[in-house]
mmCIF file of C-alpha atoms in Angstrom:
data_model
loop_
_atom_site.group_PDB
_atom_site.id
_atom_site.type_symbol
_atom_site.label_atom_id
_atom_site.label_comp_id
_atom_site.label_asym_id
_atom_site.label_seq_id
_atom_site.Cartn_x
_atom_site.Cartn_y
_atom_site.Cartn_z
ATOM 1 C CA MET A 1 15.249 34.862 41.878
ATOM 2 C CA PRO A 2 14.813 32.431 38.973
ATOM 3 C CA GLU A 3 16.181 28.920 39.393
ATOM 4 C CA ARG A 4 19.566 28.513 37.719
ATOM 5 C CA ARG A 5 19.716 25.879 35.052
ATOM 6 C CA SER A 6 22.430 23.267 35.358
ATOM 7 C CA PRO A 7 25.007 22.956 32.531
ATOM 8 C CA LEU A 8 23.914 19.358 31.962
ATOM 9 C CA ARG A 9 20.301 20.363 31.361
ATOM 10 C CA THR A 10 21.451 23.068 28.974
ATOM 11 C CA VAL A 11 23.508 20.544 26.980
ATOM 12 C CA LEU A 12 20.589 18.117 26.885
ATOM 13 C CA ALA A 13 18.289 20.898 25.699
ATOM 14 C CA VAL A 14 20.669 21.800 22.867
ATOM 15 C CA ILE A 15 20.921 18.115 21.849
ATOM 16 C CA ALA A 16 17.120 17.831 21.903
ATOM 17 C CA TRP A 17 16.746 20.886 19.674
ATOM 18 C CA LEU A 18 19.388 19.638 17.243
ATOM 19 C CA PHE A 19 17.696 16.236 17.097
ATOM 20 C CA GLY A 20 14.248 17.770 16.664
ATOM 21 C CA ALA A 21 15.498 20.137 13.960
ATOM 22 C CA ALA A 22 17.124 17.241 12.086
ATOM 23 C CA ILE A 23 13.891 15.229 12.210
ATOM 24 C CA ALA A 24 11.823 18.213 11.091
ATOM 25 C CA TYR A 25 14.195 19.049 8.229
ATOM 26 C CA GLY A 26 14.385 15.474 7.034
ATOM 27 C CA ALA A 27 10.599 15.150 6.999
ATOM 28 C CA LEU A 28 10.014 18.440 5.182
ATOM 29 C CA THR A 29 12.650 17.739 2.538
ATOM 30 C CA THR A 30 10.659 14.709 1.337
ATOM 31 C CA ILE A 31 7.992 17.145 0.113
ATOM 32 C CA ALA A 32 10.346 18.893 -2.351
ATOM 33 C CA PRO A 33 13.818 17.326 -2.266
ATOM 34 C CA ASP A 34 15.101 19.242 -5.269
ATOM 35 C CA ALA A 35 14.213 22.606 -3.702
ATOM 36 C CA LEU A 36 14.921 22.029 -0.030
ATOM 37 C CA THR A 37 18.229 20.134 -0.126
ATOM 38 C CA PRO A 38 21.694 20.689 -1.591
ATOM 39 C CA PRO A 39 21.857 19.064 -5.048
ATOM 40 C CA LEU A 40 22.904 15.470 -4.418
ATOM 41 C CA ALA A 41 22.601 14.606 -8.140
ATOM 42 C CA GLU A 42 22.788 16.465 -11.405
ATOM 43 C CA ALA A 43 19.237 15.412 -12.212
ATOM 44 C CA GLY A 44 17.992 16.582 -8.789
ATOM 45 C CA THR A 45 18.019 15.220 -5.269
ATOM 46 C CA SER A 46 14.720 13.451 -5.903
ATOM 47 C CA THR A 47 16.684 10.981 -8.069
ATOM 48 C CA ALA A 48 19.300 10.310 -5.361
ATOM 49 C CA PHE A 49 19.251 7.786 -2.540
ATOM 50 C CA PRO A 50 17.150 7.665 -0.389
ATOM 51 C CA TYR A 51 14.662 10.070 -1.870
ATOM 52 C CA ALA A 52 14.293 8.196 -5.149
ATOM 53 C CA GLN A 53 13.311 5.066 -3.203
ATOM 54 C CA VAL A 54 10.687 6.654 -0.917
ATOM 55 C CA VAL A 55 8.882 9.317 -2.988
ATOM 56 C CA ASP A 56 7.306 6.593 -5.154
ATOM 57 C CA PHE A 57 5.178 5.437 -2.220
ATOM 58 C CA PRO A 58 3.012 8.469 -1.194
ATOM 59 C CA VAL A 59 0.612 6.548 1.035
ATOM 60 C CA LEU A 60 3.312 4.487 2.763
ATOM 61 C CA LEU A 61 5.567 7.503 3.206
ATOM 62 C CA GLY A 62 2.743 9.820 4.226
ATOM 63 C CA GLY A 63 1.208 7.350 6.670
ATOM 64 C CA GLY A 64 4.611 6.589 8.200
ATOM 65 C CA LEU A 65 5.491 10.270 8.649
ATOM 66 C CA ALA A 66 2.072 10.997 10.145
ATOM 67 C CA LEU A 67 2.480 8.148 12.644
ATOM 68 C CA VAL A 68 5.928 9.344 13.650
ATOM 69 C CA GLY A 69 4.579 12.874 13.878
ATOM 70 C CA LEU A 70 1.844 11.793 16.318
ATOM 71 C CA VAL A 71 4.380 10.044 18.529
ATOM 72 C CA PHE A 72 6.624 13.115 18.622
ATOM 73 C CA LEU A 73 3.605 15.345 19.227
ATOM 74 C CA PHE A 74 2.509 13.429 22.324
ATOM 75 C CA VAL A 75 6.080 13.254 23.595
ATOM 76 C CA GLY A 76 6.484 16.990 22.998
ATOM 77 C CA ILE A 77 3.298 17.837 24.902
ATOM 78 C CA TRP A 78 4.406 15.645 27.794
ATOM 79 C CA ARG A 79 7.881 17.216 27.847
ATOM 80 C CA LEU A 80 6.441 20.747 27.838
ATOM 81 C CA ARG A 81 4.226 19.928 30.802
ATOM 82 C CA ALA A 82 7.274 18.525 32.617
ATOM 83 C CA GLY A 83 9.225 21.714 31.973
ATOM 84 C CA GLY A 84 11.230 20.404 29.023
ATOM 85 C CA THR A 85 11.802 21.868 25.582
ATOM 86 C CA ALA A 86 9.413 22.002 22.636
ATOM 87 C CA ALA A 87 11.872 20.270 20.267
ATOM 88 C CA ALA A 88 9.830 17.075 20.011
ATOM 89 C CA LEU A 89 6.686 19.136 19.447
ATOM 90 C CA VAL A 90 8.270 20.960 16.509
ATOM 91 C CA ALA A 91 9.523 17.693 15.001
ATOM 92 C CA GLY A 92 6.078 16.141 15.378
ATOM 93 C CA LEU A 93 4.329 19.036 13.677
ATOM 94 C CA ALA A 94 6.823 18.923 10.756
ATOM 95 C CA CYS A 95 6.278 15.191 10.308
ATOM 96 C CA LEU A 96 2.498 15.661 10.381
ATOM 97 C CA VAL A 97 2.703 18.381 7.742
ATOM 98 C CA ALA A 98 4.963 16.334 5.483
ATOM 99 C CA GLY A 99 2.819 13.228 5.924
ATOM 100 C CA GLY A 100 -0.324 15.169 5.129
ATOM 101 C CA VAL A 101 1.223 16.546 1.922
ATOM 102 C CA HIS A 102 2.206 13.069 0.696
ATOM 103 C CA LEU A 103 -1.202 11.623 1.502
ATOM 104 C CA TYR A 104 -2.868 14.495 -0.296
ATOM 105 C CA ARG A 105 -0.718 13.918 -3.363
ATOM 106 C CA GLY A 106 -1.606 10.264 -3.405
ATOM 107 C CA PHE A 107 -5.329 10.890 -3.108
ATOM 108 C CA ASP A 108 -5.144 13.734 -5.641
ATOM 109 C CA ALA A 109 -3.438 11.520 -8.225
ATOM 110 C CA GLY A 110 -6.040 8.798 -7.646
ATOM 111 C CA LEU A 111 -5.530 5.704 -5.507
ATOM 112 C CA ALA A 112 -8.384 3.665 -6.957
ATOM 113 C CA SER A 113 -7.541 0.634 -9.057
ATOM 114 C CA PRO A 114 -8.461 0.862 -12.737
ATOM 115 C CA PRO A 115 -10.708 -1.899 -14.110
ATOM 116 C CA ARG A 116 -9.151 -5.165 -15.199
ATOM 117 C CA VAL A 117 -9.073 -5.960 -18.885
ATOM 118 C CA ALA A 118 -12.457 -6.932 -20.311
ATOM 119 C CA ALA A 119 -13.582 -10.428 -19.291
ATOM 120 C CA GLU A 120 -15.054 -11.281 -22.674
ATOM 121 C CA GLU A 121 -12.809 -12.162 -25.559
ATOM 122 C CA VAL A 122 -13.655 -10.703 -28.939
ATOM 123 C CA SER A 123 -14.600 -13.394 -31.426
ATOM 124 C CA PRO A 124 -12.144 -13.411 -34.334
ATOM 125 C CA GLN A 125 -13.503 -12.408 -37.716
ATOM 126 C CA PRO A 126 -13.602 -15.176 -40.338
ATOM 127 C CA ALA A 127 -10.611 -15.113 -42.653
ATOM 128 C CA THR A 128 -12.757 -16.057 -45.684
ATOM 129 C CA PRO A 129 -16.225 -14.842 -46.593
ATOM 130 C CA PRO A 130 -19.188 -17.152 -45.984
ATOM 131 C CA GLU A 131 -20.001 -19.601 -48.725
ATOM 132 C CA GLY A 132 -21.982 -18.026 -51.537
ATOM 133 C CA ASP A 133 -20.690 -14.523 -50.939
ATOM 134 C CA ALA A 134 -18.185 -12.989 -53.286
ATOM 135 C CA ALA A 135 -14.976 -11.818 -51.769
ATOM 136 C CA PRO A 136 -14.679 -8.028 -52.007
ATOM 137 C CA GLU A 137 -11.904 -6.765 -54.228
ATOM 138 C CA GLU A 138 -9.008 -5.443 -52.155
ATOM 139 C CA GLU A 139 -8.075 -1.821 -52.709
ATOM 140 C CA THR A 140 -4.886 -0.178 -51.577
ATOM 141 C CA ALA A 141 -5.913 2.676 -49.271
ATOM 142 C CA PRO A 142 -3.601 5.605 -48.767
ATOM 143 C CA ALA A 143 -1.914 5.860 -45.397
ATOM 144 C CA SER A 144 -3.987 7.849 -42.951
ATOM 145 C CA PRO A 145 -3.299 8.976 -39.417
ATOM 146 C CA LEU A 146 -4.501 6.659 -36.654
ATOM 147 C CA SER A 147 -7.526 7.877 -34.714
ATOM 148 C CA GLU A 148 -7.292 5.273 -31.929
ATOM 149 C CA LEU A 149 -4.308 3.512 -30.432
ATOM 150 C CA THR A 150 -4.195 0.841 -27.696
ATOM 151 C CA ILE A 151 -0.814 0.423 -25.945
ATOM 152 C CA THR A 152 0.006 -2.407 -23.550
ATOM 153 C CA GLN A 153 2.970 -2.196 -21.210
ATOM 154 C CA LEU A 154 4.309 -5.194 -19.244
ATOM 155 C CA ASN A 155 7.457 -6.221 -17.375
ATOM 156 C CA VAL A 156 7.963 -9.989 -17.452
ATOM 157 C CA ALA A 157 11.011 -10.028 -15.135
ATOM 158 C CA ASP A 158 13.310 -11.933 -17.529
ATOM 159 C CA ASP A 159 10.772 -14.703 -18.069
ATOM 160 C CA THR A 160 11.208 -16.801 -21.234
ATOM 161 C CA GLU A 161 7.907 -18.654 -21.036
ATOM 162 C CA VAL A 162 4.700 -17.147 -22.461
ATOM 163 C CA HIS A 163 1.889 -18.092 -20.099
ATOM 164 C CA ASP A 164 -1.702 -18.838 -21.125
ATOM 165 C CA ALA A 165 -3.193 -16.313 -18.682
ATOM 166 C CA LEU A 166 -1.136 -13.488 -20.168
ATOM 167 C CA VAL A 167 -2.108 -14.454 -23.700
ATOM 168 C CA ARG A 168 -5.791 -14.460 -22.732
ATOM 169 C CA ASP A 169 -5.518 -10.993 -21.266
ATOM 170 C CA LEU A 170 -3.748 -9.645 -24.318
ATOM 171 C CA VAL A 171 -6.348 -11.171 -26.615
ATOM 172 C CA ARG A 172 -9.025 -9.407 -24.573
ATOM 173 C CA ALA A 173 -7.136 -6.114 -24.613
ATOM 174 C CA GLN A 174 -6.674 -6.104 -28.405
ATOM 175 C CA PRO A 175 -3.509 -3.982 -28.296
ATOM 176 C CA ASP A 176 -1.957 -2.221 -31.284
ATOM 177 C CA VAL A 177 1.414 -1.920 -29.519
ATOM 178 C CA ILE A 178 2.905 -4.165 -26.798
ATOM 179 C CA VAL A 179 5.931 -2.803 -24.896
ATOM 180 C CA ILE A 180 7.759 -5.555 -23.049
ATOM 181 C CA ALA A 181 10.438 -4.741 -20.463
ATOM 182 C CA GLU A 182 12.943 -7.265 -19.114
ATOM 183 C CA ALA A 183 12.064 -9.803 -21.830
ATOM 184 C CA GLY A 184 13.944 -13.068 -21.796
ATOM 185 C CA PRO A 185 15.630 -14.441 -24.926
ATOM 186 C CA GLY A 186 13.104 -15.140 -27.708
ATOM 187 C CA TYR A 187 10.167 -13.895 -25.612
ATOM 188 C CA GLY A 188 8.912 -11.364 -28.138
ATOM 189 C CA GLN A 189 8.698 -13.830 -31.043
ATOM 190 C CA ALA A 190 7.162 -16.507 -28.837
ATOM 191 C CA LEU A 191 4.438 -14.075 -27.736
ATOM 192 C CA ALA A 192 3.776 -12.952 -31.283
ATOM 193 C CA ASP A 193 3.409 -16.605 -32.348
ATOM 194 C CA ARG A 194 0.967 -17.318 -29.519
ATOM 195 C CA LEU A 195 -1.169 -14.311 -30.383
ATOM 196 C CA ALA A 196 -1.237 -15.331 -34.051
ATOM 197 C CA ALA A 197 -2.311 -18.865 -33.037
ATOM 198 C CA ARG A 198 -5.213 -17.322 -31.122
ATOM 199 C CA GLU A 199 -6.140 -15.298 -34.243
ATOM 200 C CA ALA A 200 -5.421 -12.067 -32.343
ATOM 201 C CA GLY A 201 -3.608 -10.610 -35.343
ATOM 202 C CA THR A 202 -0.142 -10.491 -36.817
ATOM 203 C CA PHE A 203 2.519 -8.714 -34.788
ATOM 204 C CA THR A 204 5.906 -7.480 -35.881
ATOM 205 C CA VAL A 205 8.718 -8.003 -33.378
ATOM 206 C CA ASN A 206 11.005 -4.970 -32.852
ATOM 207 C CA GLU A 207 13.906 -5.606 -30.516
ATOM 208 C CA SER A 208 15.963 -2.955 -28.740
ATOM 209 C CA THR A 209 19.617 -3.380 -27.929
ATOM 210 C CA ALA A 210 18.659 -4.450 -24.387
ATOM 211 C CA SER A 211 15.884 -6.637 -23.003
ATOM 212 C CA LEU A 212 13.258 -4.268 -24.395
ATOM 213 C CA VAL A 213 10.961 -5.696 -27.083
ATOM 214 C CA VAL A 214 8.071 -3.945 -28.790
ATOM 215 C CA LEU A 215 5.393 -5.774 -30.735
ATOM 216 C CA THR A 216 3.396 -3.771 -33.259
ATOM 217 C CA SER A 217 0.239 -4.894 -34.969
ATOM 218 C CA ALA A 218 0.749 -5.300 -38.715
ATOM 219 C CA ASP A 219 -3.055 -5.324 -39.142
ATOM 220 C CA THR A 220 -3.912 -2.019 -37.486
ATOM 221 C CA THR A 221 -0.679 0.062 -37.677
ATOM 222 C CA THR A 222 2.187 0.805 -40.029
ATOM 223 C CA LEU A 223 4.611 1.582 -37.188
ATOM 224 C CA ALA A 224 8.261 0.969 -37.938
ATOM 225 C CA PRO A 225 11.496 1.654 -36.058
ATOM 226 C CA ALA A 226 13.144 5.066 -36.480
ATOM 227 C CA PRO A 227 16.571 6.304 -35.352
ATOM 228 C CA VAL A 228 16.687 7.204 -31.682
ATOM 229 C CA ARG A 229 18.652 10.306 -32.604
ATOM 230 C CA SER A 230 15.392 11.688 -34.017
ATOM 231 C CA LEU A 231 14.534 12.507 -30.406
ATOM 232 C CA ASP A 232 17.847 14.264 -29.644
ATOM 233 C CA THR A 233 17.484 17.361 -27.503
ATOM 234 C CA ALA A 234 19.863 19.348 -25.367
ATOM 235 C CA THR A 235 19.497 16.821 -22.540
ATOM 236 C CA ASN A 236 19.419 13.602 -24.560
ATOM 237 C CA ARG A 237 22.104 11.294 -25.866
ATOM 238 C CA THR A 238 22.188 9.071 -28.956
ATOM 239 C CA ARG A 239 20.735 6.249 -26.911
ATOM 240 C CA ILE A 240 18.437 7.918 -24.434
ATOM 241 C CA THR A 241 17.924 5.139 -21.897
ATOM 242 C CA GLN A 242 20.477 2.526 -20.986
ATOM 243 C CA GLY A 243 17.746 0.056 -20.105
ATOM 244 C CA GLY A 244 16.600 0.082 -23.721
ATOM 245 C CA SER A 245 15.226 2.566 -26.249
ATOM 246 C CA LEU A 246 13.121 2.130 -29.360
ATOM 247 C CA VAL A 247 11.428 4.815 -31.465
ATOM 248 C CA LEU A 248 8.512 3.793 -33.683
ATOM 249 C CA THR A 249 6.725 6.019 -36.184
ATOM 250 C CA ASP A 250 4.116 5.474 -38.899
ATOM 251 C CA GLY A 251 5.062 8.550 -40.923
ATOM 252 C CA ALA A 252 1.569 9.952 -40.438
ATOM 253 C CA GLY A 253 1.974 11.790 -37.176
ATOM 254 C CA THR A 254 2.272 8.951 -34.672
ATOM 255 C CA LYS A 255 5.607 8.633 -32.856
ATOM 256 C CA ILE A 256 6.105 6.263 -29.933
ATOM 257 C CA TYR A 257 9.176 6.182 -27.745
ATOM 258 C CA ALA A 258 9.410 2.840 -25.925
ATOM 259 C CA ALA A 259 11.824 2.954 -22.979
ATOM 260 C CA ALA A 260 13.126 0.827 -20.154
ATOM 261 C CA VAL A 261 14.988 2.769 -17.478
ATOM 262 C CA ALA A 262 18.152 1.419 -15.887
ATOM 263 C CA PRO A 263 17.679 -0.196 -12.431
ATOM 264 C CA ARG A 264 18.118 1.960 -9.393
ATOM 265 C CA ASP A 265 21.307 0.690 -7.776
ATOM 266 C CA ARG A 266 22.004 2.260 -4.392
ATOM 267 C CA ALA A 267 25.746 1.926 -4.999
ATOM 268 C CA ASP A 268 25.544 3.743 -8.351
ATOM 269 C CA MET A 269 22.433 5.748 -9.122
ATOM 270 C CA ARG A 270 23.947 7.630 -12.084
ATOM 271 C CA PRO A 271 22.612 5.332 -14.891
ATOM 272 C CA TYR A 272 19.092 5.698 -13.497
ATOM 273 C CA GLN A 273 19.494 9.446 -13.109
ATOM 274 C CA LEU A 274 20.717 9.856 -16.691
ATOM 275 C CA ASP A 275 17.766 7.836 -18.001
ATOM 276 C CA ILE A 276 15.152 9.814 -16.072
ATOM 277 C CA SER A 277 16.764 13.076 -17.228
ATOM 278 C CA GLY A 278 16.773 11.876 -20.820
ATOM 279 C CA LEU A 279 13.087 10.909 -20.659
ATOM 280 C CA ALA A 280 12.191 14.302 -19.254
ATOM 281 C CA GLY A 281 14.038 15.903 -22.166
ATOM 282 C CA ALA A 282 12.166 13.741 -24.635
ATOM 283 C CA CYS A 283 8.933 15.287 -23.398
ATOM 284 C CA GLU A 284 9.911 18.413 -25.373
ATOM 285 C CA HIS A 285 8.649 16.684 -28.536
ATOM 286 C CA ASN A 286 5.110 17.542 -29.582
ATOM 287 C CA ASN A 287 2.632 14.659 -29.681
ATOM 288 C CA LEU A 288 5.213 12.093 -28.619
ATOM 289 C CA ILE A 289 3.969 8.998 -26.781
ATOM 290 C CA ILE A 290 6.367 7.529 -24.185
ATOM 291 C CA ALA A 291 5.624 4.041 -22.915
ATOM 292 C CA GLY A 292 7.486 1.626 -20.721
ATOM 293 C CA ASP A 293 8.737 0.670 -17.249
ATOM 294 C CA LEU A 294 10.263 3.948 -16.068
ATOM 295 C CA ARG A 295 11.065 2.675 -12.562
ATOM 296 C CA ALA A 296 9.823 5.977 -11.120
ATOM 297 C CA SER A 297 6.587 7.708 -10.297
ATOM 298 C CA MET A 298 5.692 11.141 -11.538
ATOM 299 C CA ASN A 299 7.039 12.443 -8.163
ATOM 300 C CA ALA A 300 10.567 12.078 -9.554
ATOM 301 C CA GLY A 301 11.731 15.643 -10.066
ATOM 302 C CA PRO A 302 12.691 15.476 -13.767
ATOM 303 C CA LEU A 303 9.366 13.848 -14.717
ATOM 304 C CA ALA A 304 7.363 16.182 -12.490
ATOM 305 C CA ARG A 305 8.931 19.202 -14.163
ATOM 306 C CA SER A 306 8.711 17.862 -17.691
ATOM 307 C CA GLY A 307 6.066 18.758 -20.169
ATOM 308 C CA CYS A 308 4.683 15.215 -20.211
ATOM 309 C CA THR A 309 1.204 14.207 -19.107
ATOM 310 C CA ASP A 310 0.714 10.889 -17.335
ATOM 311 C CA VAL A 311 -2.288 9.061 -18.829
ATOM 312 C CA ALA A 312 -3.096 7.231 -15.568
ATOM 313 C CA THR A 313 -3.171 10.512 -13.628
ATOM 314 C CA GLU A 314 -5.398 12.175 -16.231
ATOM 315 C CA LEU A 315 -7.884 9.307 -15.924
ATOM 316 C CA GLY A 316 -7.847 9.384 -12.098
ATOM 317 C CA TYR A 317 -5.582 6.407 -11.409
ATOM 318 C CA GLY A 318 -2.199 8.069 -11.056
ATOM 319 C CA GLY A 319 -1.575 6.611 -7.575
ATOM 320 C CA PHE A 320 -2.257 3.023 -8.653
ATOM 321 C CA GLY A 321 0.835 0.916 -7.961
ATOM 322 C CA THR A 322 2.106 -1.260 -10.802
ATOM 323 C CA TRP A 323 4.848 -2.568 -8.457
ATOM 324 C CA PRO A 324 4.962 -4.714 -6.392
ATOM 325 C CA ALA A 325 2.058 -6.787 -7.630
ATOM 326 C CA GLY A 326 1.766 -8.494 -4.226
ATOM 327 C CA ALA A 327 0.760 -5.248 -2.528
ATOM 328 C CA PRO A 328 -2.633 -3.497 -2.886
ATOM 329 C CA GLY A 329 -2.645 -1.023 -5.748
ATOM 330 C CA TRP A 330 -3.059 1.966 -3.451
ATOM 331 C CA LEU A 331 0.000 0.990 -1.432
ATOM 332 C CA GLY A 332 2.380 0.315 -4.337
ATOM 333 C CA ALA A 333 4.475 2.465 -6.613
ATOM 334 C CA SER A 334 3.349 3.683 -10.014
ATOM 335 C CA ARG A 335 6.369 2.821 -12.195
ATOM 336 C CA SER A 336 4.905 1.782 -15.528
ATOM 337 C CA HIS A 337 3.622 4.682 -17.556
ATOM 338 C CA VAL A 338 2.208 5.925 -20.818
ATOM 339 C CA LEU A 339 3.120 9.599 -21.126
ATOM 340 C CA LEU A 340 1.998 12.184 -23.662
ATOM 341 C CA GLY A 341 4.209 15.005 -24.774
ATOM 342 C CA PRO A 342 2.996 18.596 -25.205
ATOM 343 C CA ALA A 343 -0.080 18.586 -27.435
ATOM 344 C CA PRO A 344 -0.016 20.461 -30.784
ATOM 345 C CA PRO A 345 -3.035 22.610 -31.697
ATOM 346 C CA GLN A 346 -4.559 19.828 -33.762
ATOM 347 C CA GLY A 347 -4.343 16.053 -33.814
ATOM 348 C CA ALA A 348 -3.370 15.630 -30.161
ATOM 349 C CA TRP A 349 -3.612 12.238 -28.507
ATOM 350 C CA LYS A 350 -5.985 12.124 -25.517
ATOM 351 C CA PRO A 351 -6.443 9.513 -22.813
ATOM 352 C CA GLU A 352 -9.597 7.462 -23.303
ATOM 353 C CA HIS A 353 -9.378 4.339 -21.118
ATOM 354 C CA ILE A 354 -7.023 2.434 -18.870
ATOM 355 C CA ALA A 355 -7.070 -1.111 -17.474
ATOM 356 C CA TYR A 356 -4.620 -3.435 -15.771
ATOM 357 C CA PHE A 357 -3.813 -7.142 -15.733
ATOM 358 C CA ASN A 358 -1.602 -9.447 -13.696
ATOM 359 C CA ILE A 359 1.533 -10.957 -15.185
ATOM 360 C CA PRO A 360 2.403 -14.564 -14.216
ATOM 361 C CA ARG A 361 5.781 -14.952 -12.459
ATOM 362 C CA SER A 362 6.320 -11.208 -12.361
ATOM 363 C CA ASN A 363 6.096 -8.775 -9.518
ATOM 364 C CA HIS A 364 4.704 -6.133 -11.874
ATOM 365 C CA ARG A 365 1.224 -5.353 -13.100
ATOM 366 C CA GLY A 366 0.597 -4.660 -16.774
ATOM 367 C CA LEU A 367 -1.246 -1.660 -18.130
ATOM 368 C CA VAL A 368 -3.546 -1.255 -21.141
ATOM 369 C CA VAL A 369 -4.091 2.330 -22.304
ATOM 370 C CA THR A 370 -6.361 3.486 -25.099
ATOM 371 C CA LEU A 371 -5.692 6.856 -26.737
ATOM 372 C CA THR A 372 -7.901 8.696 -29.204
ATOM 373 C CA ARG A 373 -7.667 11.814 -31.338
#
């Protein structure tokens, strides 16, 4: 006659299974929050707390889940041998599967660090011809589409001082467009003046309604601000991102959307969710370039489902963390991006090169991306 189980052991077994099922479900939902959970936000559960905070760190999340999974696995094997339930074993296997998926995604996107900006500065060209040579007569050339474009993105964390180290890196990078997030008062003009003093070219300062400033080279581009409503789609508003929005176009096929996403506030995630949703909608525009601090990795549901291509991922560095700067690149979160919208049949921008640089007094890393077509 089989041994009768006591009511207490039955209750404990039920509790163990409920606990194990909760752990397993929680781990597996991190793989695809939008598909495996009830909608916690209009833009998808991946933009809600706590998923929005953890999916940006694939290595940290994957490694943590794998470690927890191993602990539960050993506990589950021990409990089975002692005549207990397999609840811990199931939870451990689920954590291991989820951790493995996150680690795979990180390695697949590319965890290597891109090169730093070139160490050698380019010597400025003389403003006047050498003595004895006749100055060539200037001719007004018709506007032609750009064939190469270098975009720099940096977050200066409300700094108002332009540091020498940053100026040196920008001189080396030779950018055509500089997108600055969280710029302090007067920062854009101060940076343009410092670059001009270093004979790095003349830059036009374009300020958004927030702390977003975009510098465009007057020597290599004819980019000028355009109405943000030119990007209106079914999911966008007049001002697409609350952190700052600026559309620049040269009238010859180049359109850049510079954006700064609203901070992720645990108490109120809606501004962030609206911004991410708006950015994903902007990806519907052919040949649009989106650049800025998006405060999210491409694992955020709206961005993952959009038609945009992440330049860093295409070049094999999609897992490189631009925040926090104090952590190794492979352990951080990729939050600064240059994205490319769906490519038209001809004249599509293509990723050519990417590099990074450190920003003094900021916990962010800057990116330099070169596009060609």
